Coordinates of N, CA and C and ligand atoms in Angstrom, one line a residue:
X15 N 0.9 -1.2 0.0 CA 0.0 0.0 0.0 C 0.9 1.2 0.0
X16 N 0.7 2.1 -1.0 CA 1.5 3.4 -1.0 C 1.0 4.4 -0.1
X17 N 1.9 5.4 0.2 CA 1.4 6.3 1.2 C 0.7 7.5 0.5
X18 N 0.8 7.7 -0.8 CA 0.1 8.6 -1.6 C 0.0 8.3 -3.0
X19 N -1.0 8.9 -3.8 CA -1.2 8.6 -5.3 C -1.0 9.9 -6.1
X20 N -0.4 9.7 -7.2 CA -0.1 10.8 -8.1 C -0.5 10.5 -9.5
X21 N -1.1 11.6 -10.1 CA -1.5 11.4 -11.5 C -0.4 12.2 -12.4
X22 N 0.2 11.5 -13.4 CA 1.1 12.2 -14.3 C 0.4 12.3 -15.6
X23 N 0.1 13.5 -16.0 CA -0.8 13.8 -17.1 C 0.0 14.5 -18.2
X24 N -0.1 14.0 -19.5 CA 0.7 14.5 -20.7 C -0.3 15.0 -21.7
X25 N 0.1 16.1 -22.3 CA -0.8 16.8 -23.3 C -0.5 16.5 -24.7
X26 N -1.0 17.3 -25.6 CA -1.0 16.9 -27.0 C 0.4 16.6 -27.6
X27 N 0.5 15.7 -28.5 CA 1.6 15.4 -29.3 C 2.8 14.7 -28.6
X28 N 2.6 14.6 -27.2 CA 3.7 14.0 -26.4 C 3.8 12.5 -26.7
X29 N 2.8 11.9 -27.4 CA 2.7 10.5 -27.8 C 3.8 10.3 -28.9
X30 N 4.2 11.5 -29.5 CA 5.2 11.4 -30.5 C 6.7 11.4 -30.1
X31 N 6.8 11.5 -28.8 CA 8.2 11.6 -28.2 C 9.1 10.4 -28.7
X32 N 10.3 10.8 -29.1 CA 11.2 9.8 -29.5 C 11.2 9.5 -30.9
X33 N 10.1 10.0 -31.6 CA 10.0 9.7 -33.1 C 10.5 10.9 -34.0
X34 N 10.6 12.1 -33.5 CA 11.3 13.2 -34.1 C 11.7 14.2 -33.1
X35 N 12.5 15.3 -33.6 CA 13.0 16.3 -32.9 C 13.8 15.9 -31.6
X36 N 14.6 14.9 -31.8 CA 15.4 14.4 -30.6 C 16.3 15.5 -30.0
X37 N 16.8 16.5 -30.8 CA 17.6 17.6 -30.3 C 16.8 18.3 -29.3
X38 N 15.6 18.5 -29.4 CA 14.7 19.3 -28.4 C 14.1 18.4 -27.3
X39 N 13.7 17.2 -27.7 CA 12.8 16.4 -26.7 C 13.6 15.2 -26.3
X40 N 14.8 14.8 -26.8 CA 15.5 13.6 -26.4 C 15.0 12.5 -27.3
X41 N 15.7 11.3 -26.9 CA 15.4 10.1 -27.8 C 14.3 9.1 -27.0
X42 N 14.0 9.4 -25.9 CA 13.1 8.4 -25.1 C 11.7 8.5 -25.7
X43 N 11.0 7.5 -25.8 CA 9.6 7.4 -26.2 C 8.7 7.7 -24.9
X44 N 7.4 7.9 -25.1 CA 6.6 8.2 -23.9 C 6.5 6.9 -23.1
X45 N 6.5 5.7 -23.8 CA 6.6 4.6 -23.0 C 7.8 4.4 -22.1
X46 N 9.0 5.0 -22.6 CA 10.1 5.0 -21.8 C 10.0 5.9 -20.5
X47 N 9.3 7.0 -20.8 CA 9.0 8.0 -19.7 C 8.1 7.4 -18.7
X48 N 7.1 6.7 -19.1 CA 6.2 6.0 -18.3 C 6.9 5.0 -17.4
X49 N 7.8 4.2 -18.0 CA 8.6 3.3 -17.2 C 9.5 4.0 -16.2
X50 N 10.2 5.1 -16.6 CA 11.0 5.8 -15.7 C 10.1 6.3 -14.5
X51 N 8.9 6.8 -14.8 CA 8.0 7.3 -13.7 C 7.5 6.1 -12.8
X52 N 7.3 5.0 -13.5 CA 6.8 3.8 -12.6 C 7.9 3.4 -11.6
X53 N 9.1 3.3 -12.2 CA 10.3 3.0 -11.2 C 10.5 4.0 -10.1
X54 N 10.4 5.3 -10.5 CA 10.5 6.3 -9.6 C 9.4 6.2 -8.5
X55 N 8.1 6.0 -8.9 CA 7.1 5.9 -8.0 C 7.2 4.7 -7.0
X56 N 7.7 3.6 -7.5 CA 7.9 2.4 -6.7 C 8.9 2.8 -5.6
X57 N 10.0 3.4 -6.1 CA 11.1 3.8 -5.1 C 10.6 4.7 -4.0
X58 N 9.6 5.6 -4.4 CA 9.2 6.7 -3.6 C 7.9 6.4 -2.8
X59 N 7.5 5.1 -2.9 CA 6.2 4.6 -2.3 C 5.0 5.4 -2.7
X60 N 4.9 5.7 -4.0 CA 3.8 6.4 -4.6 C 3.0 5.5 -5.4
X61 N 1.7 5.5 -5.5 CA 0.9 4.8 -6.5 C 0.8 5.9 -7.7
X62 N 0.8 5.4 -8.9 CA 1.0 6.2 -10.1 C -0.1 5.9 -11.2
X63 N -0.7 6.9 -11.7 CA -1.5 6.8 -12.9 C -0.7 7.8 -14.0
X64 N -0.4 7.1 -15.2 CA 0.3 7.9 -16.2 C -0.5 7.9 -17.5
X65 N -1.1 9.1 -17.9 CA -1.9 9.2 -19.0 C -1.4 10.3 -20.0
X66 N -1.8 10.1 -21.3 CA -1.6 11.1 -22.3 C -2.9 11.2 -23.2
X67 N -3.2 12.5 -23.6 CA -4.2 12.7 -24.6 C -3.9 13.9 -25.5
X68 N -4.4 13.7 -26.6 CA -4.3 14.9 -27.6 C -5.6 15.8 -27.4
X69 N -6.6 15.4 -26.6 CA -7.8 16.0 -26.6 C -7.9 17.0 -25.2
X70 N -8.2 18.1 -25.4 CA -8.3 19.1 -24.2 C -9.4 18.6 -23.3
X71 N -10.6 18.2 -23.8 CA -11.7 17.8 -22.9 C -11.3 16.5 -22.1
X72 N -10.5 15.5 -22.8 CA -10.1 14.4 -22.0 C -9.3 14.8 -20.8
X73 N -8.3 15.7 -21.1 CA -7.4 16.0 -20.0 C -8.2 16.7 -18.9
X74 N -9.1 17.5 -19.3 CA -10.0 18.2 -18.2 C -10.8 17.1 -17.5
X75 N -11.4 16.2 -18.1 CA -12.1 15.1 -17.4 C -11.3 14.4 -16.5
X76 N -10.0 14.1 -16.8 CA -9.1 13.4 -16.0 C -8.8 14.2 -14.8
X77 N -8.6 15.6 -15.0 CA -8.2 16.5 -13.9 C -9.5 16.5 -12.9
X78 N -10.7 16.4 -13.5 CA -11.9 16.5 -12.6 C -11.9 15.3 -11.7
X79 N -11.6 14.1 -12.4 CA -11.6 12.9 -11.6 C -10.5 12.9 -10.5
X80 N -9.3 13.6 -10.8 CA -8.3 13.8 -10.0 C -8.6 14.4 -8.6
X81 N -9.6 15.2 -8.7 CA -10.1 16.0 -7.4 C -10.3 15.1 -6.2
X82 N -10.9 13.8 -6.5 CA -11.2 12.9 -5.4 C -10.4 11.7 -5.4
X83 N -9.6 11.5 -6.5 CA -8.9 10.2 -6.6 C -7.4 10.2 -6.3
X84 N -6.6 11.4 -6.4 CA -5.3 11.4 -6.2 C -4.8 12.5 -5.2
X85 N -3.6 12.4 -4.7 CA -3.1 13.4 -3.7 C -2.3 14.4 -4.4
X86 N -1.9 14.3 -5.7 CA -1.1 15.3 -6.4 C -1.1 15.1 -7.8
X87 N -0.8 16.1 -8.7 CA -0.8 16.0 -10.1 C 0.5 16.5 -10.6
X88 N 1.2 15.8 -11.5 CA 2.3 16.2 -12.3 C 1.9 16.4 -13.7
X89 N 1.9 17.6 -14.3 CA 1.4 17.7 -15.7 C 2.4 18.4 -16.7
X90 N 2.5 17.8 -17.8 CA 3.2 18.5 -18.9 C 2.0 18.7 -19.9
X91 N 1.5 19.9 -19.8 CA 0.3 20.2 -20.7 C 0.6 20.5 -22.2
X92 N 2.0 20.4 -22.4 CA 2.4 20.5 -23.8 C 1.9 21.9 -24.4
X93 N 1.4 21.9 -25.6 CA 1.0 23.2 -26.2 C -0.2 23.9 -25.5
X94 N -0.9 23.0 -24.7 CA -2.1 23.7 -23.9 C -1.5 24.6 -22.9
X95 N -0.3 24.4 -22.5 CA 0.3 25.3 -21.4 C 0.2 26.7 -21.9
X96 N 0.3 27.0 -23.2 CA 0.4 28.3 -23.6 C -0.9 28.9 -24.2
X97 N -1.9 28.0 -24.1 CA -3.3 28.5 -24.8 C -4.4 28.2 -24.0
X98 N -4.4 27.3 -23.0 CA -5.7 26.7 -22.4 C -6.0 27.3 -21.1
X99 N -6.9 28.3 -21.1 CA -7.5 28.7 -19.8 C -8.3 27.6 -19.2
X100 N -9.0 26.7 -20.1 CA -9.8 25.6 -19.5 C -9.0 24.6 -18.6
X101 N -7.8 24.3 -19.1 CA -7.0 23.5 -18.3 C -6.5 24.1 -17.0
X102 N -6.1 25.4 -17.1 CA -5.7 26.2 -16.0 C -6.9 26.2 -14.9
X103 N -8.1 26.3 -15.5 CA -9.3 26.4 -14.5 C -9.5 25.0 -13.9
X104 N -9.4 23.9 -14.7 CA -9.5 22.5 -14.1 C -8.4 22.3 -13.0
X105 N -7.2 22.8 -13.3 CA -6.2 22.6 -12.3 C -6.4 23.4 -11.0
X106 N -7.0 24.7 -11.3 CA -7.4 25.5 -10.0 C -8.4 24.8 -9.2
X107 N -9.3 24.0 -9.8 CA -10.4 23.4 -9.0 C -9.8 22.2 -8.2
X108 N -8.6 21.8 -8.3 CA -8.0 20.7 -7.6 C -7.3 21.2 -6.3
X109 N -7.7 20.8 -5.2 CA -7.1 21.3 -4.0 C -6.0 20.5 -3.6
X110 N -5.1 20.2 -4.6 CA -3.9 19.3 -4.4 C -2.7 19.9 -5.0
X111 N -1.5 19.6 -4.6 CA -0.4 20.1 -5.2 C -0.2 19.8 -6.7
X112 N 0.2 20.7 -7.5 CA 0.4 20.5 -8.9 C 1.9 20.8 -9.3
X113 N 2.5 19.9 -10.0 CA 3.9 20.3 -10.5 C 3.8 20.3 -12.0
X114 N 4.3 21.4 -12.7 CA 4.4 21.6 -14.1 C 5.7 21.2 -14.7
X115 N 5.7 20.3 -15.6 CA 7.0 19.9 -16.2 C 7.0 20.2 -17.7
X116 N 8.2 20.8 -18.1 CA 8.5 20.8 -19.5 C 9.8 20.2 -19.9
X117 N 9.8 19.3 -20.8 CA 11.1 18.6 -21.2 C 12.1 19.6 -21.8
X118 N 11.7 20.4 -22.6 CA 12.6 21.5 -23.2 C 12.6 22.7 -22.4
X119 N 13.7 23.5 -22.5 CA 13.7 24.8 -21.9 C 12.9 25.8 -22.7
X120 N 11.6 25.9 -22.4 CA 10.9 26.8 -23.2 C 11.2 28.3 -23.3
X121 N 11.9 28.7 -22.3 CA 12.4 30.0 -22.4 C 13.6 30.4 -23.5
X122 N 14.2 29.2 -23.9 CA 15.2 29.4 -25.0 C 14.6 29.3 -26.3
X123 N 13.2 29.2 -26.3 CA 12.6 28.9 -27.6 C 11.7 30.0 -27.9
X124 N 10.7 29.8 -28.9 CA 10.0 30.9 -29.4 C 9.1 31.6 -28.3
X125 N 9.0 32.9 -28.6 CA 8.4 33.8 -27.4 C 6.9 33.3 -27.1
X126 N 6.2 32.6 -28.0 CA 4.9 32.1 -27.6 C 4.9 31.0 -26.6
X127 N 6.2 30.3 -26.4 CA 6.2 29.4 -25.3 C 6.7 29.9 -24.0
X128 N 6.8 31.2 -24.0 CA 7.4 31.8 -22.7 C 6.2 32.0 -21.7
X129 N 5.0 32.1 -22.2 CA 4.0 32.3 -21.1 C 3.3 31.0 -20.9
X130 N 3.0 30.8 -19.6 CA 2.2 29.6 -19.2 C 0.9 30.0 -18.3
X131 N -0.2 29.4 -18.9 CA -1.4 29.7 -18.0 C -1.4 28.7 -16.6
X132 N -0.5 27.8 -16.7 CA -0.5 26.8 -15.7 C 0.4 27.2 -14.5
X133 N 1.5 27.9 -14.9 CA 2.6 28.2 -13.9 C 2.0 28.9 -12.6
X134 N 1.1 29.8 -12.7 CA 0.6 30.5 -11.5 C -0.1 29.6 -10.5
X135 N -0.6 28.4 -11.1 CA -1.3 27.5 -10.2 C -0.3 26.4 -9.6
X136 N 0.8 26.2 -10.3 CA 1.7 25.1 -10.0 C 2.5 25.5 -8.7
X137 N 2.7 24.5 -7.9 CA 3.5 24.6 -6.7 C 5.0 24.6 -7.1
X138 N 5.3 23.9 -8.1 CA 6.7 23.8 -8.6 C 6.7 23.7 -10.1
X139 N 7.8 24.1 -10.8 CA 7.9 24.1 -12.2 C 9.3 23.5 -12.6
X140 N 9.3 22.5 -13.4 CA 10.5 21.9 -13.8 C 10.7 22.0 -15.3
X141 N 11.7 22.8 -15.8 CA 11.8 23.2 -17.1 C 13.2 22.8 -17.6
X142 N 13.3 22.1 -18.9 CA 14.6 22.0 -19.5 C 15.5 21.0 -18.9
X143 N 14.9 20.0 -18.1 CA 15.8 19.0 -17.5 C 15.6 17.7 -18.4
X144 N 15.1 17.7 -19.6 CA 14.7 16.6 -20.4 C 13.7 15.7 -19.7
X145 N 13.7 14.5 -20.1 CA 12.6 13.6 -19.5 C 12.8 13.3 -18.1
X146 N 14.1 13.6 -17.5 CA 14.4 13.4 -16.2 C 13.5 14.4 -15.2
X147 N 13.1 15.4 -15.9 CA 12.1 16.3 -15.1 C 11.0 15.6 -14.6
X148 N 10.5 14.6 -15.2 CA 9.3 13.8 -14.6 C 9.7 13.2 -13.3
X149 N 10.9 12.6 -13.3 CA 11.4 11.9 -12.1 C 11.7 12.9 -11.0
X150 N 12.2 14.0 -11.4 CA 12.5 15.1 -10.4 C 11.1 15.6 -9.8
X151 N 10.1 15.8 -10.7 CA 8.8 16.2 -10.2 C 8.2 15.2 -9.3
X152 N 8.3 13.9 -9.6 CA 7.8 12.9 -8.6 C 8.5 13.0 -7.2
X153 N 10.0 13.1 -7.4 CA 10.6 13.3 -6.0 C 10.1 14.5 -5.2
X154 N 10.0 15.6 -5.9 CA 9.6 16.7 -5.2 C 8.1 16.5 -4.6
X155 N 7.3 15.9 -5.5 CA 5.9 15.7 -5.1 C 5.9 14.7 -3.8
X156 N 6.7 13.7 -3.8 CA 6.8 12.9 -2.6 C 7.2 13.7 -1.4
X157 N 8.1 14.6 -1.5 CA 8.5 15.4 -0.4 C 7.4 16.2 0.1
X158 N 6.7 16.9 -0.9 CA 5.6 17.8 -0.5 C 4.4 17.0 0.3
X159 N 4.2 15.8 -0.3 CA 3.0 15.1 0.2 C 3.4 14.5 1.6
X160 N 4.7 14.1 1.8 CA 5.2 13.6 3.1 C 5.2 14.6 4.1
X161 N 5.6 15.9 3.8 CA 5.6 17.0 4.6 C 4.2 17.4 5.1
X162 N 3.2 17.3 4.1 CA 1.8 17.7 4.5 C 1.3 16.6 5.3
X163 N 1.6 15.4 5.2 CA 1.0 14.3 6.0 C 1.5 14.4 7.4
X164 N 2.8 14.9 7.6 CA 3.4 15.0 9.0 C 2.8 16.2 9.7
X165 N 2.2 17.1 9.0 CA 1.7 18.3 9.7 C 0.4 18.1 10.5
Ligands
CA2_4 O1 9.1 21.0 -23.6 C1 8.0 20.5 -23.3 O2 7.8 19.5 -22.6 C2 6.8 21.1 -24.0 O3 5.7 21.0 -23.2 C3 6.4 20.1 -25.2 C4 5.3 20.7 -26.2 C5 5.5 22.1 -26.5 O4 4.4 22.5 -27.2 C6 5.7 23.0 -25.2 O5 5.9 24.4 -25.7 C7 7.0 22.5 -24.3 C8 5.3 19.9 -27.4 C9 5.1 18.5 -27.2 C10 5.2 17.8 -28.6 O6 6.2 16.8 -28.5 C11 6.7 16.2 -29.7 C12 7.8 15.3 -29.4 C13 8.3 14.8 -30.5 C14 7.9 15.1 -31.7 C15 6.9 16.0 -32.0 C16 6.3 16.6 -30.9

């Protein structure tokens, strides 16, 4: 039995990881990232749901379910980071810690990637650490959730 549960949510086109643009996103596939997350979750005593969708409404439905089902959310909203007030609103409705992850350093890239609707809601943001960012996010989430449980 794990001490807490975390949802890792991935937005549009992240299913293409590892198939192109390796200079920006690395060589790992989304399945590789899911495996890394599962290994980290086991080590950190977290239970894990790992999901990806290209559809905004699906991501929002999962976030609504997360309100009662999980203790924290790690999200790479992909391009919806920069466009979606709806995903930001769904995240605001979750009274649980949220950590935003970006594989690439968005601040080194086009200006439209510099703004995030999600960042003001996030407890922490991990940017430009490659796919390792997901593992770092789970480690930070475990620390946050352990600290909250101890209070
Ligand atoms: O750096 C990140 O993690 C991003 O969230 C990735 C998004 C991008 O729109 C954000 O600005 C930054 C794009 C995900 C698409 O991933 C692909 C991977 C390989 C090939 C094509 C797309």
